[in-house]
Short mmCIF file of C-alpha atoms (C1' of nucleotides) in Angstrom, two decimals:
data_model
loop_
_atom_site.label_atom_id
_atom_site.label_comp_id
_atom_site.label_asym_id
_atom_site.label_seq_id
_atom_site.Cartn_x
_atom_site.Cartn_y
_atom_site.Cartn_z
CA MET A 23 -0.04 -0.24 0.23
CA ILE A 24 2.93 2.27 0.44
CA LEU A 25 4.52 1.13 -2.65
CA ALA A 26 1.30 1.78 -4.12
CA GLY A 27 1.02 5.59 -2.98
CA GLU A 28 -2.00 4.29 -0.99
CA ILE A 29 -0.11 5.92 2.62
CA ARG A 30 1.10 9.31 1.46
CA PRO A 31 4.13 10.42 3.20
CA GLY A 32 3.72 12.04 6.54
CA GLU A 33 0.34 9.85 7.16
CA PRO A 34 0.58 7.91 10.25
CA VAL A 35 0.11 4.43 10.45
CA TYR A 36 -2.22 3.18 13.30
CA GLU A 37 -2.19 -0.62 13.79
CA VAL A 38 -5.72 -1.10 15.15
CA HIS A 39 -6.62 0.62 11.85
CA TYR A 40 -5.31 -1.65 9.40
CA ALA A 41 -5.60 -4.81 11.24
CA LYS A 42 -9.81 -4.00 10.79
CA LEU A 43 -9.27 -3.13 7.63
CA LEU A 44 -7.18 -5.92 6.63
CA GLY A 45 -9.38 -8.06 9.00
CA MET A 46 -7.05 -9.88 10.96
CA SER A 47 -5.72 -9.24 14.89
CA ARG A 48 -3.15 -6.08 15.41
CA THR A 49 -0.34 -8.59 16.48
CA PRO A 50 0.45 -10.03 12.69
CA VAL A 51 -0.14 -6.09 11.92
CA ARG A 52 2.50 -4.66 13.98
CA GLU A 53 5.17 -7.66 13.28
CA ALA A 54 4.42 -6.72 9.54
CA LEU A 55 5.17 -2.71 10.65
CA GLN A 56 7.92 -3.58 12.51
CA SER A 57 9.22 -5.28 8.96
CA LEU A 58 8.65 -2.53 7.15
CA ALA A 59 10.12 -0.21 9.80
CA ARG A 60 13.42 -2.10 9.41
CA ASP A 61 13.63 -1.75 5.79
CA GLY A 62 13.21 2.03 5.93
CA TYR A 63 9.32 2.33 4.58
CA LEU A 64 8.15 3.21 8.01
CA GLU A 65 9.69 5.18 10.75
CA GLU A 66 8.92 3.92 13.93
CA LEU A 67 8.65 7.11 16.79
CA PRO A 68 8.75 5.66 20.37
CA ASP A 69 5.33 4.73 22.35
CA ARG A 70 3.73 6.81 19.00
CA GLY A 71 3.48 4.21 16.51
CA CYS A 72 4.67 4.68 13.00
CA VAL A 73 4.79 7.17 9.96
CA VAL A 74 5.60 7.13 6.26
CA PRO A 75 8.65 8.80 6.16
CA THR A 76 9.37 11.79 4.22
CA ARG A 77 12.48 12.08 1.93
CA SER A 78 14.79 15.02 2.07
CA ALA A 79 17.23 15.63 -0.69
CA ASP A 80 20.10 14.59 1.47
CA ASP A 81 18.27 11.19 2.01
CA ILE A 82 17.69 10.74 -1.93
CA ARG A 83 21.76 11.95 -2.34
CA GLU A 84 22.88 9.18 0.28
CA PHE A 85 20.44 6.29 -1.63
CA PHE A 86 22.39 7.15 -4.84
CA GLU A 87 25.74 7.18 -3.64
CA MET A 88 24.86 4.24 -1.80
CA ARG A 89 23.52 2.75 -5.04
CA GLN A 90 26.46 4.20 -7.32
CA ILE A 91 28.57 2.67 -4.84
CA LEU A 92 27.00 -0.95 -5.03
CA GLU A 93 26.15 -1.02 -8.82
CA SER A 94 29.56 -0.35 -9.55
CA ALA A 95 30.93 -3.03 -7.29
CA ALA A 96 28.76 -5.45 -8.67
CA ALA A 97 29.44 -4.27 -12.30
CA ARG A 98 32.68 -4.95 -11.68
CA LEU A 99 32.37 -8.47 -10.08
CA ALA A 100 30.01 -9.58 -12.84
CA ALA A 101 32.61 -8.44 -15.37
CA GLN A 102 35.02 -10.85 -13.30
CA ARG A 103 32.29 -13.67 -12.90
CA ALA A 104 29.64 -13.74 -15.31
CA THR A 105 28.98 -16.80 -17.50
CA ASP A 106 28.97 -16.70 -21.14
CA GLU A 107 25.22 -17.51 -20.91
CA GLU A 108 24.80 -14.19 -18.59
CA ILE A 109 26.72 -12.25 -20.90
CA ALA A 110 24.57 -13.58 -24.02
CA ARG A 111 21.88 -12.90 -21.89
CA LEU A 112 22.83 -8.93 -21.50
CA LYS A 113 23.38 -8.66 -24.87
CA SER A 114 19.75 -9.83 -26.26
CA LEU A 115 18.14 -7.56 -23.35
CA CYS A 116 20.35 -4.56 -24.79
CA ASP A 117 18.79 -5.61 -28.32
CA ALA A 118 15.22 -5.72 -27.09
CA TYR A 119 15.18 -1.88 -25.95
CA VAL A 120 15.76 -0.81 -29.75
CA GLY A 121 12.46 -1.97 -30.94
CA GLU A 122 10.31 -0.76 -27.43
CA GLY A 123 8.23 1.71 -27.05
CA ASP A 124 5.82 0.90 -24.12
CA LEU A 125 7.32 2.61 -21.35
CA SER A 126 6.64 -0.12 -18.66
CA ARG A 127 7.54 -2.88 -20.93
CA TRP A 128 10.84 -0.99 -20.97
CA GLN A 129 11.33 -0.82 -17.53
CA GLU A 130 11.14 -4.11 -17.17
CA ILE A 131 14.05 -4.87 -19.58
CA GLY A 132 15.68 -2.53 -17.53
CA ALA A 133 15.53 -4.53 -14.09
CA GLN A 134 16.35 -7.79 -15.53
CA PHE A 135 19.33 -6.30 -17.10
CA HIS A 136 20.39 -4.69 -13.57
CA ALA A 137 19.30 -8.21 -12.20
CA VAL A 138 21.50 -10.40 -14.30
CA ILE A 139 24.28 -8.29 -13.58
CA VAL A 140 23.87 -8.51 -10.08
CA ALA A 141 23.11 -12.34 -9.95
CA ALA A 142 26.62 -12.24 -11.68
CA ALA A 143 28.70 -10.67 -9.03
CA ARG A 144 27.62 -13.85 -6.85
CA ASN A 145 27.14 -12.11 -3.54
CA ARG A 146 23.71 -12.99 -1.86
CA ARG A 147 24.13 -9.88 0.67
CA LEU A 148 25.08 -7.80 -2.56
CA VAL A 149 21.72 -8.52 -4.40
CA GLN A 150 19.88 -7.79 -1.06
CA GLU A 151 21.15 -4.65 -0.44
CA LEU A 152 20.36 -3.40 -4.10
CA ALA A 153 17.16 -4.64 -4.15
CA SER A 154 16.03 -3.05 -1.21
CA LEU A 155 17.96 0.12 -2.27
CA ARG A 156 16.28 -0.15 -5.62
CA THR A 157 12.97 -0.12 -3.98
CA GLN A 158 13.64 2.94 -1.81
CA ILE A 159 14.44 5.14 -4.53
CA ASP A 160 11.58 3.88 -6.67
CA LEU A 161 9.78 5.22 -3.49
CA SER A 162 11.32 8.42 -3.12
CA ARG A 163 10.47 9.12 -6.83
CA ARG A 164 7.33 8.20 -6.09
CA SER A 165 6.85 10.47 -3.29
CA VAL A 166 7.64 13.09 -5.47
CA ILE A 167 5.66 15.22 -8.14
CA HIS A 168 7.76 14.48 -11.57
CA ALA A 169 6.21 14.79 -14.81
CA GLY A 170 7.17 12.38 -18.04
CA ASP A 171 9.48 9.14 -18.02
CA PRO A 172 12.36 10.39 -15.91
CA TRP A 173 14.84 7.53 -17.37
CA ARG A 174 15.19 6.55 -20.94
CA GLU A 175 17.31 9.37 -21.80
CA ALA A 176 21.18 7.88 -22.03
CA ALA A 177 20.07 4.67 -20.37
CA VAL A 178 20.16 2.76 -23.19
CA ASP A 179 24.11 3.61 -23.88
CA ASP A 180 24.27 3.28 -20.31
CA HIS A 181 23.45 -0.08 -20.58
CA ARG A 182 24.85 -0.77 -23.68
CA ALA A 183 28.47 0.48 -22.35
CA ILE A 184 28.24 -1.56 -18.63
CA CYS A 185 27.02 -4.86 -21.18
CA GLU A 186 30.53 -4.26 -23.45
CA ALA A 187 32.40 -4.21 -20.72
CA ILE A 188 31.42 -6.96 -18.93
CA ALA A 189 31.34 -8.59 -21.95
CA ALA A 190 35.17 -7.72 -22.45
CA ARG A 191 35.79 -8.95 -19.30
CA ASP A 192 36.90 -5.52 -18.47
CA GLU A 193 36.22 -4.81 -14.74
CA GLU A 194 37.67 -1.40 -14.53
CA ALA A 195 35.61 -0.03 -17.55
CA ALA A 196 32.55 -2.19 -16.18
CA TYR A 197 32.98 -0.46 -12.85
CA ALA A 198 33.09 3.42 -14.46
CA ALA A 199 29.85 2.66 -16.91
CA ALA A 200 27.89 1.52 -14.14
CA GLU A 201 29.41 4.51 -11.62
CA ARG A 202 28.43 6.92 -15.06
CA HIS A 203 25.10 4.93 -15.11
CA VAL A 204 23.79 5.68 -11.80
CA ILE A 205 24.80 9.49 -11.90
CA HIS A 206 22.58 9.99 -14.78
CA SER A 207 19.87 8.26 -12.96
CA TYR A 208 21.22 10.67 -10.07
CA GLU A 209 20.78 13.69 -12.20
CA THR A 210 17.55 12.80 -13.87
CA THR A 211 15.65 12.36 -10.35
CA ILE A 212 17.04 14.89 -8.85
CA ARG A 213 16.21 17.20 -11.21
CA ALA A 214 12.72 16.08 -11.62
CA TRP A 215 12.59 17.09 -7.86
CA GLN A 216 14.41 20.34 -7.27
CA PRO A 217 16.54 22.47 -9.04
CA ALA A 218 19.52 23.42 -6.19
CA SER A 219 21.26 19.57 -5.91
CA LEU A 220 24.17 18.07 -4.34
CA SER A 221 26.71 16.46 -6.93
CA LEU A 222 27.60 12.61 -6.80
CA ARG A 223 31.21 11.94 -6.77
CA LYS A 224 31.98 11.87 -10.54
CA SER A 225 33.93 9.02 -12.20
CA SER A 226 37.52 9.66 -13.01
CA MET B 9 24.22 -13.69 24.00
CA ILE B 10 24.59 -14.69 20.93
CA LEU B 11 27.66 -12.00 20.25
CA ALA B 12 28.44 -13.13 23.66
CA GLY B 13 28.83 -17.25 22.46
CA GLU B 14 26.44 -18.20 24.97
CA ILE B 15 24.10 -19.37 22.30
CA ARG B 16 26.01 -21.33 19.81
CA PRO B 17 25.68 -21.84 16.13
CA GLY B 18 23.45 -24.59 14.87
CA GLU B 19 21.52 -24.39 18.60
CA PRO B 20 17.85 -23.96 18.24
CA VAL B 21 16.29 -20.58 20.00
CA TYR B 22 12.53 -21.38 21.64
CA GLU B 23 10.17 -17.98 22.47
CA VAL B 24 9.12 -19.83 25.89
CA HIS B 25 12.57 -20.92 26.63
CA TYR B 26 14.08 -17.10 26.43
CA ALA B 27 10.49 -15.75 27.83
CA LYS B 28 11.02 -17.42 30.83
CA LEU B 29 14.59 -16.92 31.32
CA LEU B 30 14.46 -13.49 30.84
CA GLY B 31 11.12 -13.12 33.02
CA MET B 32 8.95 -11.92 29.82
CA SER B 33 6.17 -13.09 27.81
CA ARG B 34 6.70 -14.61 24.57
CA THR B 35 5.50 -11.33 22.86
CA PRO B 36 8.77 -9.12 23.32
CA VAL B 37 11.09 -12.11 22.81
CA ARG B 38 9.66 -13.04 19.48
CA GLU B 39 9.53 -9.43 18.39
CA ALA B 40 13.25 -9.39 19.65
CA LEU B 41 14.44 -12.33 17.32
CA GLN B 42 12.54 -11.08 14.55
CA SER B 43 14.73 -8.19 14.78
CA LEU B 44 17.58 -10.25 15.05
CA ALA B 45 16.61 -12.32 12.32
CA ARG B 46 16.11 -9.48 10.20
CA ASP B 47 19.85 -8.50 11.11
CA GLY B 48 21.13 -11.95 10.40
CA TYR B 49 21.99 -13.06 13.64
CA LEU B 50 18.89 -15.77 13.63
CA GLU B 51 17.62 -17.94 10.78
CA GLU B 52 14.06 -18.06 11.00
CA LEU B 53 12.65 -21.55 9.51
CA PRO B 54 8.70 -21.73 8.94
CA ASP B 55 6.45 -22.85 11.76
CA ARG B 56 9.67 -24.22 13.24
CA GLY B 57 11.16 -21.10 14.96
CA CYS B 58 15.01 -19.75 15.07
CA VAL B 59 18.33 -21.29 14.98
CA VAL B 60 21.57 -19.33 15.23
CA PRO B 61 23.38 -19.56 11.53
CA THR B 62 26.14 -21.42 10.68
CA ARG B 63 28.35 -19.53 8.41
CA SER B 64 30.24 -21.37 5.34
CA ALA B 65 33.38 -20.19 3.99
CA ASP B 66 30.95 -18.37 1.14
CA ASP B 67 29.10 -16.34 3.71
CA ILE B 68 32.35 -15.05 5.02
CA ARG B 69 33.60 -14.64 1.75
CA GLU B 70 30.48 -12.49 0.57
CA PHE B 71 31.11 -10.63 3.95
CA PHE B 72 34.55 -9.74 3.03
CA GLU B 73 33.58 -8.93 -0.23
CA MET B 74 31.07 -6.37 0.92
CA ARG B 75 33.12 -5.00 3.28
CA GLN B 76 35.61 -4.96 0.59
CA ILE B 77 33.36 -2.71 -0.80
CA LEU B 78 31.96 -0.27 1.16
CA GLU B 79 35.20 0.20 3.43
CA SER B 80 36.88 1.49 0.57
CA ALA B 81 33.85 3.49 -0.82
CA ALA B 82 33.72 5.46 2.73
CA ALA B 83 37.47 6.03 2.43
CA ARG B 84 36.84 7.62 -0.57
CA LEU B 85 34.00 9.78 0.44
CA ALA B 86 36.20 10.53 3.42
CA ALA B 87 39.29 11.89 1.51
CA GLN B 88 36.70 14.14 0.05
CA ARG B 89 34.97 14.93 3.10
CA ALA B 90 36.57 15.02 5.49
CA THR B 91 37.24 17.99 8.18
CA ASP B 92 40.76 19.01 9.32
CA GLU B 93 39.47 18.23 13.03
CA GLU B 94 38.51 14.45 11.74
CA ILE B 95 41.93 13.88 10.32
CA ALA B 96 43.59 15.50 13.08
CA ARG B 97 42.06 13.20 14.72
CA LEU B 98 42.96 9.95 12.27
CA LYS B 99 46.54 11.06 12.98
CA SER B 100 46.62 10.97 16.17
CA LEU B 101 44.75 7.63 16.29
CA CYS B 102 47.42 6.24 14.27
CA ASP B 103 50.02 7.34 16.60
CA ALA B 104 48.53 6.05 19.84
CA TYR B 105 48.63 2.61 18.15
CA VAL B 106 52.90 2.57 18.58
CA GLY B 107 52.91 2.76 22.09
CA GLU B 108 49.99 0.36 22.76
CA GLY B 109 50.50 -3.18 23.95
CA ASP B 110 47.22 -3.84 25.02
CA LEU B 111 45.33 -6.04 22.51
CA SER B 112 41.40 -4.88 23.94
CA ARG B 113 42.88 -1.20 23.98
CA TRP B 114 44.08 -1.91 20.52
CA GLN B 115 41.34 -3.35 19.27
CA GLU B 116 39.06 0.10 20.73
CA ILE B 117 41.48 2.08 18.85
CA GLY B 118 41.01 0.49 15.64
CA ALA B 119 37.14 0.46 15.94
CA GLN B 120 37.30 4.39 16.36
CA PHE B 121 39.52 4.74 13.42
CA HIS B 122 37.45 3.12 11.30
CA ALA B 123 34.04 5.02 13.10
CA VAL B 124 35.65 8.10 12.18
CA ILE B 125 35.95 7.32 8.65
CA VAL B 126 32.70 6.33 8.02
CA ALA B 127 31.42 9.40 9.77
CA ALA B 128 33.03 11.31 7.47
CA ALA B 129 31.78 9.94 4.45
CA ARG B 130 28.57 11.46 5.29
CA ASN B 131 26.13 8.51 4.81
CA ARG B 132 24.27 7.00 7.31
CA ARG B 133 22.98 4.47 5.17
CA LEU B 134 27.01 4.06 4.86
CA VAL B 135 27.36 3.75 8.53
CA GLN B 136 24.44 1.73 9.31
CA GLU B 137 25.21 -1.14 6.83
CA LEU B 138 28.89 -1.14 7.96
CA ALA B 139 28.58 -1.27 10.95
CA SER B 140 25.83 -4.56 10.63
CA LEU B 141 28.82 -6.24 8.58
CA ARG B 142 31.48 -5.41 11.36
CA THR B 143 29.13 -7.21 13.65
CA GLN B 144 28.48 -9.95 11.23
CA ILE B 145 31.94 -10.50 11.05
CA ASP B 146 32.78 -10.51 14.37
CA LEU B 147 30.52 -13.26 15.08
CA SER B 148 31.71 -15.41 11.92
CA ARG B 149 35.20 -15.11 13.58
CA ARG B 150 34.00 -16.36 17.18
CA SER B 151 31.45 -19.39 15.66
CA VAL B 152 35.65 -20.52 14.90
CA ILE B 153 38.19 -21.53 16.71
CA HIS B 154 41.38 -19.14 16.27
CA ALA B 155 44.75 -18.63 17.99
CA GLY B 156 46.48 -15.54 18.89
CA ASP B 157 45.52 -12.29 17.32
CA PRO B 158 44.15 -12.23 14.06
CA TRP B 159 44.82 -8.54 13.15
CA ARG B 160 47.86 -6.67 14.08
CA GLU B 161 50.01 -7.93 11.70
CA ALA B 162 50.30 -5.47 8.81
CA ALA B 163 47.11 -3.55 10.05
CA VAL B 164 49.07 -0.37 11.32
CA ASP B 165 50.42 -0.21 8.29
CA ASP B 166 47.20 -0.27 6.61
CA HIS B 167 45.70 2.24 8.56
CA ARG B 168 48.72 4.38 8.31
CA ALA B 169 48.45 4.30 4.33
CA ILE B 170 44.47 5.16 4.88
CA CYS B 171 45.25 8.24 7.39
CA GLU B 172 47.48 9.63 5.03
CA ALA B 173 45.85 9.06 1.90
CA ILE B 174 42.61 10.84 3.61
CA ALA B 175 45.09 13.76 4.70
CA ALA B 176 46.53 14.28 1.25
CA ARG B 177 42.60 14.34 0.08
CA ASP B 178 43.99 11.39 -2.35
CA GLU B 179 40.71 10.07 -3.16
CA GLU B 180 41.83 6.91 -5.47
CA ALA B 181 45.13 6.23 -2.95
CA ALA B 182 42.41 6.02 -0.30
CA TYR B 183 40.33 3.82 -1.63
CA ALA B 184 43.24 1.44 -2.81
CA ALA B 185 44.69 1.11 0.40
CA ALA B 186 41.06 0.79 2.49
CA GLU B 187 40.89 -2.32 -0.28
CA ARG B 188 44.08 -3.88 0.69
CA HIS B 189 43.15 -3.28 4.34
CA VAL B 190 40.17 -5.21 4.28
CA ILE B 191 41.85 -7.97 2.03
CA HIS B 192 44.61 -8.21 4.58
CA SER B 193 41.59 -8.96 7.19
CA TYR B 194 40.10 -11.36 4.77
CA GLU B 195 43.09 -13.39 4.39
CA THR B 196 44.20 -13.67 8.25
CA THR B 197 40.70 -14.26 8.73
CA ILE B 198 40.28 -17.26 6.23
CA ARG B 199 43.72 -18.83 7.19
CA ALA B 200 42.48 -18.92 10.94
CA TRP B 201 39.87 -20.87 9.95
CA GLN B 202 40.61 -23.23 7.20
CA PRO B 203 43.70 -23.73 4.53
CA ALA B 204 41.45 -23.60 1.03
CA SER B 205 39.80 -20.02 0.79
CA LEU B 206 38.42 -18.30 -2.04
CA SER B 207 40.29 -14.79 -2.34
CA LEU B 208 38.92 -11.29 -3.27
CA ARG B 209 39.83 -9.39 -5.84
CA LYS B 210 42.92 -8.20 -5.65
CA SER B 211 43.36 -4.28 -5.61
CA SER B 212 44.54 -2.98 -9.02
"C1'" DT C 20 9.74 -55.76 6.09
"C1'" DG C 21 8.37 -51.98 4.13
"C1'" DT C 22 5.27 -48.09 3.92
"C1'" DG C 23 1.45 -45.25 4.88
"C1'" DT C 24 -1.73 -43.70 8.26
"C1'" DG C 25 -3.17 -41.96 12.45
"C1'" DC C 26 -2.01 -39.99 17.13
"C1'" DA C 27 0.16 -37.42 20.04
"C1'" DG C 28 3.45 -33.96 22.09
"C1'" DT C 29 5.72 -29.32 21.27
"C1'" DA C 30 6.33 -24.88 19.46
"C1'" DT C 31 4.73 -21.17 16.75
"C1'" DG C 32 0.57 -18.41 14.50
"C1'" DT C 33 -2.73 -15.25 15.96
"C1'" DA C 34 -6.54 -13.30 18.82
"C1'" DT C 35 -7.59 -10.42 22.75
"C1'" DA C 36 -7.63 -8.26 27.13
"C1'" DC C 37 -5.39 -5.41 30.08
"C1'" DA C 38 -1.57 -1.60 31.58
"C1'" DC C 39 0.98 2.45 30.50
"C1'" DA C 40 2.56 6.47 28.05
"C1'" DG C 41 1.79 10.81 25.60
"C1'" DA C 42 -0.46 14.70 23.46
"C1'" DG C 43 -4.15 17.47 24.22
"C1'" DT C 44 -7.58 20.01 26.43
"C1'" DA C 45 -10.35 22.07 29.81
"C1'" DC C 46 -9.84 24.21 34.23
"C1'" DA C 47 -8.31 26.59 38.78
"C1'" DC C 48 -4.95 29.84 39.76
"C1'" DG C 49 -2.20 33.69 40.33
"C1'" DC D 22 -5.01 37.35 30.70
"C1'" DG D 23 -1.00 33.72 30.78
"C1'" DT D 24 0.59 29.20 33.45
"C1'" DG D 25 0.51 25.19 35.68
"C1'" DT D 26 -1.58 20.83 36.43
"C1'" DA D 27 -5.05 17.47 36.23
"C1'" DC D 28 -7.99 14.55 33.31
"C1'" DT D 29 -8.91 12.33 29.34
"C1'" DC D 30 -8.43 9.93 24.93
"C1'" DT D 31 -6.10 7.82 22.23
"C1'" DG D 32 -2.37 4.34 20.69
"C1'" DT D 33 1.05 1.70 21.88
"C1'" DG D 34 3.53 -2.36 24.93
"C1'" DT D 35 2.70 -6.51 27.71
"C1'" DA D 36 0.43 -10.85 29.32
"C1'" DT D 37 -2.11 -14.98 28.06
"C1'" DA D 38 -5.46 -18.03 25.51
"C1'" DC D 39 -6.54 -20.60 21.87
"C1'" DA D 40 -5.66 -22.68 17.25
"C1'" DT D 41 -2.24 -24.69 13.69
"C1'" DA D 42 1.41 -26.89 11.63
"C1'" DC D 43 4.98 -29.87 12.10
"C1'" DT D 44 7.89 -34.13 13.73
"C1'" DG D 45 8.38 -38.25 15.34
"C1'" DC D 46 6.85 -42.65 16.61
"C1'" DA D 47 3.59 -46.36 16.73
"C1'" DC D 48 1.02 -49.51 14.39
"C1'" DA D 49 -1.87 -51.88 10.57
"C1'" DC D 50 -1.37 -53.47 6.20
"C1'" DA D 51 0.01 -54.97 2.17
#
DNA sequence: TGTGTGCAGTATGTATACACAGAGTACACG
DNA sequence: CGTGTACTCTGTGTATACATACTGCACACA
């Protein structure tokens, strides 16, 4: 419901309310809320329950900084460890972009592209952390009014560069390409949000 | 109790048992267990409760890989953002090593050293993630018999190198030095555990 | 002898009742 | 008219009772 935007940032989340709404008792609702709070979808106030957190510009910066760190590391490890099948799959996903006009299908391809890379890094904790981060970022994006499609700009070129670097087993190139990709994503996001913004570290 | 080694890996953790032991009802115990499970200190089995997880060599590799990724990123950001006060504090901590013979005091200095760097990176999520990782690694170390002090070898030199790179505002040097430091830590840990081991990515 | 079914026993999942803490408000007093 | 205090109301923190699922064993049957 938070992800679907049915509960808006700043809004309090009462246990009894959602227990009634969902037809269950407070206990499982309570546990779910704690779980959500641990993952950052809710903020717990002592003795005063939960609220959906509102993200500051600094929060967004930190999220993208983490994403930059982890995605670039994933790309580097993928360049080292990806199987030939995984590389072939990355290439075919890159090619799938060109003829695609539908936005949701487009995002689906992008998600699969990233999933293959992270999986190729062979690190479960990294997979988990990036998934969490990705959801957080999507959530932050949603809590903000932005017009049009925020991606799509240089993303295809970025993806192709990452793909080629991994295929060439060039760890540093894959690292740098992934870094650039996250920077682009950050810039489009923050531009759609507010003019003044902090910048991430540029790739050298 | 898990950290203190009072509950050993593989051992089941029953709600009622610890409720009685701690003089509370099942509810808060249950919530605590879920909290611990979310942080990786316990493994939850469906309808069968919790056990303290046993770590495989692959788990250790993944932990250190993550630590390498995050610590090096933290060092790079610290080189960019640390205040002069923080740099001075790093230097004094480095100097504090030399005259120190006591192991626990020595570890305390090391922990402070890392804390200053991570704080200087100005990213709360990074702080949190590294703290969690660090505890996990300590826990994994403890679940294993190892003789003597596993650190101390090249750690002082490593710390000094990191400190100098940050003081010089050299981001890439700080990054590489932190990477090397984690590799050393991994190697001593895995050597104390079992001879055959996977290796982390070497710093280029 | 092997396999499948049924029956406890135990521990978790859920519901509910009660206790407590915090916020807001009304009222009394200076 | 301002300030402090007590009261109430709301919602969370905790305890306990009941329901359910899984495991192991025993027993019957092929």
